[in-house]
Amino acid sequence: RAVDGLEFLSAVVLLSARPEVTLFRKISLLFQIFDLNNTGGVRRDSFTILLKATTTGLHRMVENFPRPATMTEFETASQELFQHLETSGTSQPALSLLELVTWMTECPYSLCYISCVSRLSSCLFVWGTNLRAQLGLYLQPRAQLVPVPLVTLEATTVVKVATSEHHSLFLTDTGKVFSCGAGFCGILGHGDLRSHGQPALVELLGHNTIVDVAVGARHSTVVSDKGQVIVWGSADLGQLGLGCTSDRELHEWGYDPCTGGSFAYCSHPRVVSSLWGARVTATRVGCMSFGTAILTSAGDVWCWGNNT
């Protein structure tokens, strides 16, 4: 069916099924399209056109897609958004990319369309402080005040989340683990100390299929389908269970700017060999701030770390 140029272009962007075109990328492209004055922002009248063009284009190009709202309703929605931003003192005369992403992932009106223009068959929602990027959100807001879908894990089904004030682990239905947050003491498991603002696959787990995850204040622990306990992060209080930290084949050493001293850590995931060698197979794992506990297939509980 014939549609105008902006309607067609908006619908094509939102309906793209190419794996590399994520929902965030689609929103970014819409931002560029409707920054009609090339000012680095979407003005109120342009935002009204964005609403009309995207919803009308989708309605005309997709069978049984809901009818768009009226122009008056679009103008009212634009007015309410810009008045809210002016009241809160967070916006210039034009929407920034962060504000557009925030609106599209928080506003109930927009959320109705998210599942239609993305690969979010099921969705994980996140909220709270994000000072260390532990929420995994694009553009890394300092705080997220209301629950929003974690579109960075689009097309990924998350079955369990473990999170601390520094980082988060996401376990998928295929046994893979993603991590994000501060990279201090190697707690993300990528073999280095770099931070990651969005969830990144922990590739160093190799071909292991993970069935459970847990995190402490500065360490991470997972259990494989074979019953192995795999750990990484800070080892200064024995929370990894790898034995004496003087073993340089297992541990690395770093400087702690908070205490002025040094600390031991593992940036690479390591199997707790003492358990595996004793044929102790784990089924579940839990972490305290500086300790770890596992439940075994025999119904026993094993613990290690800080005993205070």
Coordinates of C-alpha atoms in Angstrom, one line a residue:
R1 CA 0.0 0.0 0.0
A2 CA 1.1 3.5 -0.8
V3 CA 2.6 5.4 2.2
D4 CA 4.5 8.7 2.4
G5 CA 8.3 8.7 2.6
L6 CA 8.7 9.1 6.4
E7 CA 6.0 6.5 7.1
F8 CA 7.7 4.0 4.8
L9 CA 11.2 4.7 6.1
S10 CA 10.1 4.5 9.8
A11 CA 8.3 1.2 9.3
V12 CA 11.2 -0.3 7.3
V13 CA 13.6 0.6 10.1
L14 CA 11.4 -0.8 12.9
L15 CA 10.5 -4.0 11.0
S16 CA 14.0 -4.9 10.0
A17 CA 14.7 -8.5 11.0
R18 CA 18.4 -8.5 10.4
P19 CA 20.1 -9.8 13.6
E20 CA 22.6 -6.9 13.7
V21 CA 19.9 -4.3 13.7
T22 CA 19.0 -4.3 17.4
L23 CA 16.1 -2.4 18.9
F24 CA 18.5 0.2 20.2
R25 CA 20.0 0.6 16.7
K26 CA 16.4 1.1 15.4
I27 CA 15.7 3.8 17.9
S28 CA 19.0 5.5 17.1
L29 CA 18.1 5.5 13.4
L30 CA 14.7 7.0 14.1
F31 CA 16.5 9.7 16.1
Q32 CA 18.7 10.5 13.2
I33 CA 15.7 10.6 10.8
F34 CA 13.6 12.9 12.9
D35 CA 16.4 15.3 13.9
L36 CA 15.0 17.3 11.0
N37 CA 17.0 20.4 11.7
N38 CA 20.3 18.5 12.3
T39 CA 20.6 20.0 15.8
G40 CA 21.4 16.8 17.6
G41 CA 17.9 16.6 19.1
V42 CA 14.3 15.9 18.1
R43 CA 12.1 19.0 18.6
R44 CA 8.5 18.8 19.8
D45 CA 6.9 19.2 16.4
S46 CA 9.3 16.6 15.0
F47 CA 8.5 14.2 17.8
T48 CA 4.8 14.6 16.9
I49 CA 5.6 13.7 13.3
L50 CA 7.7 10.7 14.5
L51 CA 4.7 9.4 16.4
K52 CA 2.4 9.8 13.5
A53 CA 4.8 8.4 10.9
T54 CA 5.9 5.3 12.8
T55 CA 2.4 4.2 13.9
T56 CA 0.8 5.0 10.6
G57 CA 3.5 3.3 8.6
L58 CA 3.3 0.2 10.7
H59 CA -0.5 0.1 10.4
R60 CA -0.4 0.4 6.6
M61 CA 2.4 -2.0 6.1
V62 CA 1.6 -4.8 8.5
E63 CA -1.7 -6.7 8.3
N64 CA -3.9 -6.4 11.4
F65 CA -1.6 -3.9 13.0
P66 CA -3.6 -1.5 15.4
R67 CA -4.9 1.8 13.9
P68 CA -2.8 4.8 14.9
A69 CA -4.1 7.5 17.2
T70 CA -5.5 10.8 16.0
M71 CA -3.3 13.8 15.3
T72 CA -4.8 15.5 18.4
E73 CA -3.7 12.6 20.6
F74 CA -0.2 12.6 19.1
E75 CA 0.1 16.4 19.8
T76 CA -1.2 15.8 23.4
A77 CA 1.4 13.1 24.0
S78 CA 4.1 15.3 22.7
Q79 CA 3.0 18.2 24.9
E80 CA 2.9 16.0 28.0
L81 CA 6.3 14.6 27.4
F82 CA 8.0 18.0 26.8
Q83 CA 6.2 19.6 29.7
H84 CA 7.4 16.8 32.0
L85 CA 11.0 17.2 30.8
E86 CA 10.8 21.0 31.3
T87 CA 9.3 20.5 34.8
S88 CA 12.1 18.1 35.8
G89 CA 14.7 20.4 34.3
T90 CA 16.3 17.5 32.4
S91 CA 15.8 18.6 28.8
Q92 CA 16.7 21.2 26.3
P93 CA 14.1 22.4 23.7
A94 CA 14.8 19.1 21.8
L95 CA 14.8 15.4 22.9
S96 CA 18.3 13.8 23.3
L97 CA 18.9 10.3 22.2
L98 CA 18.9 9.2 25.8
E99 CA 15.5 10.8 26.4
L100 CA 14.0 9.2 23.3
V101 CA 15.3 5.8 24.3
T102 CA 13.9 6.4 27.8
W103 CA 10.5 7.3 26.5
M104 CA 10.3 4.4 24.1
T105 CA 11.2 1.9 26.8
E106 CA 9.2 3.4 29.7
C107 CA 6.1 4.9 28.3
P108 CA 3.1 2.5 28.3
Y109 CA 2.0 3.7 24.9
S110 CA 5.4 2.9 23.4
L111 CA 5.9 -0.3 25.2
C112 CA 2.8 -1.7 23.5
Y113 CA 4.8 -1.7 20.3
I114 CA 8.2 -3.0 21.6
S115 CA 7.3 -6.7 21.2
C116 CA 6.2 -6.0 17.6
V117 CA 9.3 -4.2 16.4
S118 CA 11.9 -6.3 18.3
R119 CA 12.9 -9.9 19.0
L120 CA 11.8 -9.7 22.7
S121 CA 9.6 -12.8 22.8
S122 CA 10.1 -12.6 26.6
C123 CA 11.7 -9.7 28.4
L124 CA 13.9 -9.0 31.5
F125 CA 13.1 -5.7 33.2
V126 CA 15.7 -3.8 35.3
W127 CA 15.7 -0.7 37.5
G128 CA 17.7 1.0 40.3
T129 CA 21.1 2.6 40.6
N130 CA 23.5 2.2 37.7
L131 CA 26.6 3.9 38.9
R132 CA 28.7 1.0 37.9
A133 CA 26.7 0.0 34.8
Q134 CA 25.4 -3.1 36.6
L135 CA 21.9 -2.7 34.9
G136 CA 23.4 -3.2 31.4
L137 CA 21.4 -0.4 29.8
Y138 CA 22.5 1.4 26.7
L139 CA 23.7 5.0 27.2
Q140 CA 24.4 4.0 30.9
P141 CA 22.0 6.3 32.9
R142 CA 23.2 6.9 36.5
A143 CA 19.9 5.6 37.8
Q144 CA 16.8 4.0 36.3
L145 CA 13.7 5.0 38.4
V146 CA 11.1 2.7 36.8
P147 CA 11.4 -0.8 35.3
V148 CA 12.5 -0.9 31.7
P149 CA 13.1 -3.9 29.3
L150 CA 16.7 -4.8 28.9
V151 CA 16.9 -4.5 25.2
T152 CA 20.6 -5.2 25.2
L153 CA 19.7 -8.9 25.6
E154 CA 17.2 -8.9 22.7
A155 CA 16.6 -12.4 21.3
T156 CA 18.1 -13.9 24.4
T157 CA 16.0 -15.7 27.0
V158 CA 17.3 -15.1 30.5
V159 CA 16.3 -17.6 33.2
K160 CA 18.2 -16.3 36.2
V161 CA 19.9 -13.1 37.3
A162 CA 22.5 -12.6 40.0
T163 CA 23.5 -9.1 40.9
S164 CA 25.6 -7.0 43.3
E165 CA 26.3 -3.3 43.7
H166 CA 29.2 -3.7 41.2
H167 CA 28.0 -6.2 38.5
S168 CA 25.4 -8.6 37.2
L169 CA 25.3 -12.0 35.7
F170 CA 22.6 -13.2 33.3
L171 CA 22.0 -17.0 32.8
T172 CA 20.3 -17.9 29.5
D173 CA 18.1 -20.9 28.7
T174 CA 21.0 -22.3 26.6
G175 CA 23.4 -22.4 29.5
K176 CA 25.4 -19.3 28.5
V177 CA 26.4 -16.5 30.9
F178 CA 26.5 -12.7 30.2
S179 CA 28.0 -10.2 32.5
C180 CA 28.1 -6.4 32.8
G181 CA 29.3 -3.7 35.3
A182 CA 32.6 -2.7 36.8
G183 CA 35.5 -4.9 35.9
F184 CA 37.4 -4.3 39.1
C185 CA 39.3 -7.5 40.3
G186 CA 38.1 -9.4 37.2
I187 CA 34.5 -10.0 38.5
L188 CA 33.1 -10.0 34.9
G189 CA 35.1 -13.1 33.9
H190 CA 36.5 -11.8 30.6
G191 CA 40.1 -12.3 31.5
D192 CA 40.8 -8.6 32.2
L193 CA 39.8 -5.7 34.4
R194 CA 37.7 -3.8 31.8
S195 CA 34.2 -2.6 32.7
H196 CA 31.3 -3.5 30.4
G197 CA 28.3 -1.1 30.1
Q198 CA 26.2 -3.7 28.4
P199 CA 26.0 -7.5 28.9
A200 CA 28.8 -9.4 27.2
L201 CA 29.1 -13.1 26.8
V202 CA 31.5 -14.8 29.2
E203 CA 33.4 -16.6 26.4
L204 CA 36.0 -18.0 28.7
L205 CA 33.5 -20.4 30.1
G206 CA 34.0 -22.2 26.8
H207 CA 31.7 -25.1 26.0
N208 CA 30.4 -25.4 29.6
T209 CA 26.7 -25.5 30.0
I210 CA 25.9 -23.4 33.1
V211 CA 22.9 -24.3 35.3
D212 CA 23.2 -21.8 38.2
V213 CA 24.9 -18.5 38.9
A214 CA 25.5 -16.4 42.0
V215 CA 27.6 -13.3 42.9
G216 CA 29.2 -11.8 46.0
A217 CA 30.4 -8.3 46.6
R218 CA 33.5 -8.9 44.5
H219 CA 33.3 -12.4 43.1
S220 CA 31.3 -14.6 40.8
T221 CA 30.4 -18.3 40.9
V222 CA 28.6 -20.6 38.5
V223 CA 27.7 -24.3 38.4
S224 CA 28.0 -26.4 35.2
D225 CA 25.7 -29.2 34.2
K226 CA 28.5 -31.6 35.1
G227 CA 28.5 -30.3 38.7
Q228 CA 31.7 -28.3 38.5
V229 CA 32.0 -25.1 40.5
I230 CA 33.6 -22.3 38.5
V231 CA 34.7 -19.1 40.1
W232 CA 36.4 -15.8 39.3
G233 CA 36.9 -12.3 40.9
S234 CA 38.5 -11.3 44.2
A235 CA 40.2 -14.0 46.3
D236 CA 41.4 -11.9 49.2
L237 CA 39.1 -13.6 51.7
G238 CA 39.1 -17.1 50.4
Q239 CA 35.7 -16.6 48.7
L240 CA 36.9 -18.4 45.5
G241 CA 37.9 -21.6 47.3
L242 CA 41.1 -22.0 45.2
G243 CA 43.5 -22.4 48.1
C244 CA 46.5 -20.2 49.0
T245 CA 46.6 -16.9 47.1
S246 CA 50.4 -17.2 46.8
D247 CA 49.8 -19.7 43.9
R248 CA 50.6 -17.4 41.0
E249 CA 49.5 -20.0 38.4
L250 CA 45.9 -19.4 39.7
H251 CA 45.9 -15.9 41.1
E252 CA 46.8 -12.5 39.8
W253 CA 47.7 -9.5 42.0
G254 CA 46.5 -5.9 41.9
Y255 CA 46.6 -2.6 43.7
D256 CA 43.5 -1.6 45.8
P257 CA 43.3 2.3 45.7
C258 CA 40.8 2.2 48.6
T259 CA 43.1 0.5 51.0
G260 CA 46.4 1.3 49.5
G261 CA 47.4 -2.4 49.6
S262 CA 47.4 -5.3 47.1
F263 CA 44.9 -8.1 46.6
A264 CA 44.6 -11.4 44.9
Y265 CA 42.1 -12.1 42.2
C266 CA 41.3 -14.3 39.2
S267 CA 40.1 -12.6 36.0
H268 CA 39.7 -16.0 34.2
P269 CA 37.0 -18.5 35.3
R270 CA 38.6 -21.3 37.3
V271 CA 37.2 -24.7 38.4
V272 CA 37.4 -25.4 42.1
S273 CA 39.6 -28.4 41.6
S274 CA 39.5 -29.6 45.3
L275 CA 35.8 -30.2 45.0
W276 CA 36.0 -31.8 41.5
G277 CA 38.9 -34.0 42.6
A278 CA 36.9 -35.2 45.6
R279 CA 34.0 -36.0 43.2
V280 CA 31.8 -33.5 44.9
T281 CA 29.2 -32.4 42.3
A282 CA 27.3 -29.2 42.9
T283 CA 23.7 -28.5 41.8
R284 CA 23.2 -25.0 43.2
V285 CA 25.3 -22.1 44.4
G286 CA 24.8 -19.1 46.6
C287 CA 27.1 -16.2 47.6
M288 CA 27.4 -14.0 50.6
S289 CA 29.4 -10.7 50.3
F290 CA 32.7 -12.5 50.9
G291 CA 31.7 -16.2 51.0
T292 CA 30.3 -19.0 48.9
A293 CA 28.0 -22.0 49.6
I294 CA 27.0 -24.9 47.3
L295 CA 24.4 -27.6 47.5
T296 CA 25.6 -31.0 46.3
S297 CA 23.9 -33.8 44.5
A298 CA 24.2 -35.8 47.7
G299 CA 22.2 -33.1 49.6
D300 CA 25.3 -31.7 51.5
V301 CA 26.2 -28.1 51.9
W302 CA 29.8 -26.9 51.4
C303 CA 30.9 -23.4 52.4
W304 CA 34.1 -21.3 52.2
G305 CA 35.3 -17.7 52.5
N306 CA 35.0 -15.1 55.2
N307 CA 33.7 -16.7 58.5
T308 CA 32.9 -13.5 60.3

